[in-house]
Amino acid sequence: NFKNITSHFDTLLLQSADNKIFTKDNFKIVSKIKPTKKILDNLLFAFNVCRNVKSNAIVLTRNSSTVGIGSGQPSRLDSCKIAIEKMKRFQKISENDIIIGASDAFFPFVDGIETLVQNGISAIIQPSGSIRDKEIIKFADKLGVILVFSKTRHFKH
């Protein structure tokens, strides 16, 4: 049951629609710091926005509004940098704002999370499944950032 069909250079890509309805059972809070209900709701909002963004998608939100998007890059780190640059260029962000980061797939290395946190992101949601998940959790705890894992990844092509 394919819903998305893309054609490029005499090649056809068939992709199932990403329309899963999430429940709280789809997510696991893996950081030592736990999100408030409001932050968790904002994390879920950001993760849902990710489903409509071309991978490698990074979505930054504030108060259930999108403030930065980076996508379509071969490197997830590059997508982080683009999302941050868009946020800084087009949004007025104050020190007290809680900025949420969402990724459509797992961060394979700590550099993406480090870049987000260095630029004011205080909570991140991403799918689990990396061989480095434990390293990512440990790094998030070291930085004092909220980290939530999803059992589902998006990956729109």
PDB file of C-alpha atoms in Angstrom:
ATOM      1  CA  ASN A   1       0.000   0.000   0.000  1.00  0.00           C
ATOM      2  CA  PHE A   2       2.297   2.755  -1.275  1.00  0.00           C
ATOM      3  CA  LYS A   3       1.227   6.373  -1.029  1.00  0.00           C
ATOM      4  CA  ASN A   4       4.374   8.224  -2.082  1.00  0.00           C
ATOM      5  CA  ILE A   5       5.805   7.729  -5.544  1.00  0.00           C
ATOM      6  CA  THR A   6       8.858   9.686  -6.684  1.00  0.00           C
ATOM      7  CA  SER A   7      10.502   9.545 -10.080  1.00  0.00           C
ATOM      8  CA  HIS A   8      14.023  10.780 -10.822  1.00  0.00           C
ATOM      9  CA  PHE A   9      16.423   9.900 -13.623  1.00  0.00           C
ATOM     10  CA  ASP A  10      14.328   6.986 -14.942  1.00  0.00           C
ATOM     11  CA  THR A  11      14.107   5.491 -11.454  1.00  0.00           C
ATOM     12  CA  LEU A  12      10.956   5.000  -9.401  1.00  0.00           C
ATOM     13  CA  LEU A  13      10.871   5.130  -5.588  1.00  0.00           C
ATOM     14  CA  LEU A  14       7.807   3.699  -3.865  1.00  0.00           C
ATOM     15  CA  GLN A  15       7.473   4.605  -0.206  1.00  0.00           C
ATOM     16  CA  SER A  16       4.735   3.763   2.279  1.00  0.00           C
ATOM     17  CA  ALA A  17       2.864   6.705   3.736  1.00  0.00           C
ATOM     18  CA  ASP A  18       4.211   7.853   7.100  1.00  0.00           C
ATOM     19  CA  ASN A  19       0.883   8.252   8.849  1.00  0.00           C
ATOM     20  CA  LYS A  20       1.289   6.250  12.052  1.00  0.00           C
ATOM     21  CA  ILE A  21      -0.644   7.633  14.986  1.00  0.00           C
ATOM     22  CA  PHE A  22       1.675   7.738  17.985  1.00  0.00           C
ATOM     23  CA  THR A  23       0.857   6.874  21.560  1.00  0.00           C
ATOM     24  CA  LYS A  24       3.089   7.389  24.576  1.00  0.00           C
ATOM     25  CA  ASP A  25       4.085   3.713  24.255  1.00  0.00           C
ATOM     26  CA  ASN A  26       6.035   4.652  21.110  1.00  0.00           C
ATOM     27  CA  PHE A  27       8.462   6.791  23.136  1.00  0.00           C
ATOM     28  CA  LYS A  28      10.930   6.255  25.946  1.00  0.00           C
ATOM     29  CA  ILE A  29      12.538   8.947  28.075  1.00  0.00           C
ATOM     30  CA  VAL A  30      16.174   7.828  28.239  1.00  0.00           C
ATOM     31  CA  SER A  31      17.895  10.819  29.865  1.00  0.00           C
ATOM     32  CA  LYS A  32      18.309  11.379  33.581  1.00  0.00           C
ATOM     33  CA  ILE A  33      16.493  14.696  33.230  1.00  0.00           C
ATOM     34  CA  LYS A  34      12.796  14.080  32.584  1.00  0.00           C
ATOM     35  CA  PRO A  35      10.638  16.413  30.479  1.00  0.00           C
ATOM     36  CA  THR A  36       7.640  18.248  31.863  1.00  0.00           C
ATOM     37  CA  LYS A  37       4.308  17.461  30.191  1.00  0.00           C
ATOM     38  CA  LYS A  38       4.601  20.682  28.177  1.00  0.00           C
ATOM     39  CA  ILE A  39       8.120  19.824  26.966  1.00  0.00           C
ATOM     40  CA  LEU A  40       7.058  16.252  26.135  1.00  0.00           C
ATOM     41  CA  ASP A  41       4.104  17.598  24.121  1.00  0.00           C
ATOM     42  CA  ASN A  42       6.513  19.916  22.290  1.00  0.00           C
ATOM     43  CA  LEU A  43       8.887  17.010  21.619  1.00  0.00           C
ATOM     44  CA  LEU A  44       6.041  15.016  20.079  1.00  0.00           C
ATOM     45  CA  PHE A  45       5.003  18.041  17.999  1.00  0.00           C
ATOM     46  CA  ALA A  46       8.550  18.420  16.656  1.00  0.00           C
ATOM     47  CA  PHE A  47       8.789  14.696  15.896  1.00  0.00           C
ATOM     48  CA  ASN A  48       5.517  14.838  13.970  1.00  0.00           C
ATOM     49  CA  VAL A  49       6.788  17.770  11.905  1.00  0.00           C
ATOM     50  CA  CYS A  50       9.810  15.609  11.011  1.00  0.00           C
ATOM     51  CA  ARG A  51       7.631  13.117   9.184  1.00  0.00           C
ATOM     52  CA  ASN A  52       6.923  15.722   6.484  1.00  0.00           C
ATOM     53  CA  VAL A  53      10.505  16.908   6.028  1.00  0.00           C
ATOM     54  CA  LYS A  54      12.943  15.326   3.592  1.00  0.00           C
ATOM     55  CA  SER A  55      15.623  13.294   5.368  1.00  0.00           C
ATOM     56  CA  ASN A  56      18.132  13.800   6.955  1.00  0.00           C
ATOM     57  CA  ALA A  57      15.572  15.971   8.754  1.00  0.00           C
ATOM     58  CA  ILE A  58      16.324  18.131  11.771  1.00  0.00           C
ATOM     59  CA  VAL A  59      13.436  20.204  13.090  1.00  0.00           C
ATOM     60  CA  LEU A  60      13.754  22.884  15.774  1.00  0.00           C
ATOM     61  CA  THR A  61      10.653  24.121  17.567  1.00  0.00           C
ATOM     62  CA  ARG A  62       9.651  26.561  20.280  1.00  0.00           C
ATOM     63  CA  ASN A  63       6.190  26.487  21.893  1.00  0.00           C
ATOM     64  CA  SER A  64       4.778  24.162  19.219  1.00  0.00           C
ATOM     65  CA  SER A  65       6.017  26.371  16.383  1.00  0.00           C
ATOM     66  CA  THR A  66       8.720  25.415  13.939  1.00  0.00           C
ATOM     67  CA  VAL A  67      11.711  27.778  14.173  1.00  0.00           C
ATOM     68  CA  GLY A  68      14.306  25.953  12.065  1.00  0.00           C
ATOM     69  CA  ILE A  69      14.513  23.091   9.574  1.00  0.00           C
ATOM     70  CA  GLY A  70      17.536  21.441   7.990  1.00  0.00           C
ATOM     71  CA  SER A  71      17.021  18.607   5.536  1.00  0.00           C
ATOM     72  CA  GLY A  72      18.086  16.769   2.416  1.00  0.00           C
ATOM     73  CA  GLN A  73      21.767  16.695   3.346  1.00  0.00           C
ATOM     74  CA  PRO A  74      24.056  13.663   3.153  1.00  0.00           C
ATOM     75  CA  SER A  75      25.150  14.479   6.709  1.00  0.00           C
ATOM     76  CA  ARG A  76      22.817  14.760   9.706  1.00  0.00           C
ATOM     77  CA  LEU A  77      25.329  17.205  11.232  1.00  0.00           C
ATOM     78  CA  ASP A  78      24.978  19.470   8.180  1.00  0.00           C
ATOM     79  CA  SER A  79      21.190  19.375   8.597  1.00  0.00           C
ATOM     80  CA  CYS A  80      21.663  20.433  12.246  1.00  0.00           C
ATOM     81  CA  LYS A  81      23.810  23.378  11.181  1.00  0.00           C
ATOM     82  CA  ILE A  82      21.284  24.487   8.561  1.00  0.00           C
ATOM     83  CA  ALA A  83      18.361  24.290  11.033  1.00  0.00           C
ATOM     84  CA  ILE A  84      20.342  26.317  13.590  1.00  0.00           C
ATOM     85  CA  GLU A  85      21.346  28.913  10.988  1.00  0.00           C
ATOM     86  CA  LYS A  86      17.690  29.311   9.888  1.00  0.00           C
ATOM     87  CA  MET A  87      16.563  29.657  13.508  1.00  0.00           C
ATOM     88  CA  LYS A  88      19.163  32.306  14.290  1.00  0.00           C
ATOM     89  CA  ARG A  89      18.563  34.183  11.065  1.00  0.00           C
ATOM     90  CA  PHE A  90      14.774  34.316  11.132  1.00  0.00           C
ATOM     91  CA  GLN A  91      13.724  34.000  14.789  1.00  0.00           C
ATOM     92  CA  LYS A  92      14.169  36.087  17.914  1.00  0.00           C
ATOM     93  CA  ILE A  93      15.289  33.561  20.482  1.00  0.00           C
ATOM     94  CA  SER A  94      15.762  34.539  24.114  1.00  0.00           C
ATOM     95  CA  GLU A  95      17.801  32.762  26.776  1.00  0.00           C
ATOM     96  CA  ASN A  96      14.603  31.619  28.485  1.00  0.00           C
ATOM     97  CA  ASP A  97      13.118  29.956  25.402  1.00  0.00           C
ATOM     98  CA  ILE A  98      12.945  26.186  25.468  1.00  0.00           C
ATOM     99  CA  ILE A  99      14.082  24.984  22.054  1.00  0.00           C
ATOM    100  CA  ILE A 100      13.252  21.418  21.043  1.00  0.00           C
ATOM    101  CA  GLY A 101      15.226  19.407  18.494  1.00  0.00           C
ATOM    102  CA  ALA A 102      13.812  16.475  16.545  1.00  0.00           C
ATOM    103  CA  SER A 103      15.566  14.121  14.166  1.00  0.00           C
ATOM    104  CA  ASP A 104      13.851  11.781  11.712  1.00  0.00           C
ATOM    105  CA  ALA A 105      16.462   9.081  12.372  1.00  0.00           C
ATOM    106  CA  PHE A 106      18.994   8.358  15.107  1.00  0.00           C
ATOM    107  CA  PHE A 107      22.124  10.403  15.608  1.00  0.00           C
ATOM    108  CA  PRO A 108      24.952   8.013  14.728  1.00  0.00           C
ATOM    109  CA  PHE A 109      27.527  10.201  16.509  1.00  0.00           C
ATOM    110  CA  VAL A 110      27.474  12.700  19.391  1.00  0.00           C
ATOM    111  CA  ASP A 111      28.520  15.648  17.185  1.00  0.00           C
ATOM    112  CA  GLY A 112      24.944  16.434  16.084  1.00  0.00           C
ATOM    113  CA  ILE A 113      23.627  16.509  19.642  1.00  0.00           C
ATOM    114  CA  GLU A 114      26.632  18.544  20.769  1.00  0.00           C
ATOM    115  CA  THR A 115      26.030  21.116  18.018  1.00  0.00           C
ATOM    116  CA  LEU A 116      22.339  21.400  18.911  1.00  0.00           C
ATOM    117  CA  VAL A 117      23.005  21.835  22.639  1.00  0.00           C
ATOM    118  CA  GLN A 118      25.765  24.399  22.013  1.00  0.00           C
ATOM    119  CA  ASN A 119      23.140  26.436  20.172  1.00  0.00           C
ATOM    120  CA  GLY A 120      20.449  26.441  22.854  1.00  0.00           C
ATOM    121  CA  ILE A 121      18.515  23.232  22.258  1.00  0.00           C
ATOM    122  CA  SER A 122      17.569  21.707  25.615  1.00  0.00           C
ATOM    123  CA  ALA A 123      15.485  18.676  24.630  1.00  0.00           C
ATOM    124  CA  ILE A 124      15.912  16.225  21.741  1.00  0.00           C
ATOM    125  CA  ILE A 125      13.742  13.472  20.315  1.00  0.00           C
ATOM    126  CA  GLN A 126      15.093  10.862  17.922  1.00  0.00           C
ATOM    127  CA  PRO A 127      14.501   7.245  16.964  1.00  0.00           C
ATOM    128  CA  SER A 128      16.529   4.591  18.730  1.00  0.00           C
ATOM    129  CA  GLY A 129      18.433   1.915  16.878  1.00  0.00           C
ATOM    130  CA  SER A 130      22.032   3.076  16.648  1.00  0.00           C
ATOM    131  CA  ILE A 131      24.815   0.811  17.851  1.00  0.00           C
ATOM    132  CA  ARG A 132      25.886   3.944  19.750  1.00  0.00           C
ATOM    133  CA  ASP A 133      22.562   4.578  21.563  1.00  0.00           C
ATOM    134  CA  LYS A 134      24.180   4.092  24.981  1.00  0.00           C
ATOM    135  CA  GLU A 135      26.973   6.528  24.085  1.00  0.00           C
ATOM    136  CA  ILE A 136      24.389   9.085  22.893  1.00  0.00           C
ATOM    137  CA  ILE A 137      22.402   8.761  26.147  1.00  0.00           C
ATOM    138  CA  LYS A 138      25.547   9.121  28.264  1.00  0.00           C
ATOM    139  CA  PHE A 139      26.581  12.199  26.276  1.00  0.00           C
ATOM    140  CA  ALA A 140      23.116  13.781  26.603  1.00  0.00           C
ATOM    141  CA  ASP A 141      23.246  13.234  30.368  1.00  0.00           C
ATOM    142  CA  LYS A 142      26.731  14.787  30.502  1.00  0.00           C
ATOM    143  CA  LEU A 143      25.368  17.876  28.702  1.00  0.00           C
ATOM    144  CA  GLY A 144      22.234  18.004  30.868  1.00  0.00           C
ATOM    145  CA  VAL A 145      19.835  17.694  27.938  1.00  0.00           C
ATOM    146  CA  ILE A 146      16.506  15.857  27.834  1.00  0.00           C
ATOM    147  CA  LEU A 147      16.615  12.908  25.433  1.00  0.00           C
ATOM    148  CA  VAL A 148      13.617  10.906  24.257  1.00  0.00           C
ATOM    149  CA  PHE A 149      13.799   7.899  21.949  1.00  0.00           C
ATOM    150  CA  SER A 150      11.108   6.810  19.519  1.00  0.00           C
ATOM    151  CA  LYS A 151      10.571   3.260  18.322  1.00  0.00           C
ATOM    152  CA  THR A 152       9.716   4.682  14.874  1.00  0.00           C
ATOM    153  CA  ARG A 153      11.857   6.498  12.376  1.00  0.00           C
ATOM    154  CA  HIS A 154      10.549   8.695   9.592  1.00  0.00           C
ATOM    155  CA  PHE A 155      13.030   9.030   6.701  1.00  0.00           C
ATOM    156  CA  LYS A 156      11.137  10.702   3.843  1.00  0.00           C
ATOM    157  CA  HIS A 157      12.817  10.459   0.432  1.00  0.00           C
TER     158      HIS A 157
END
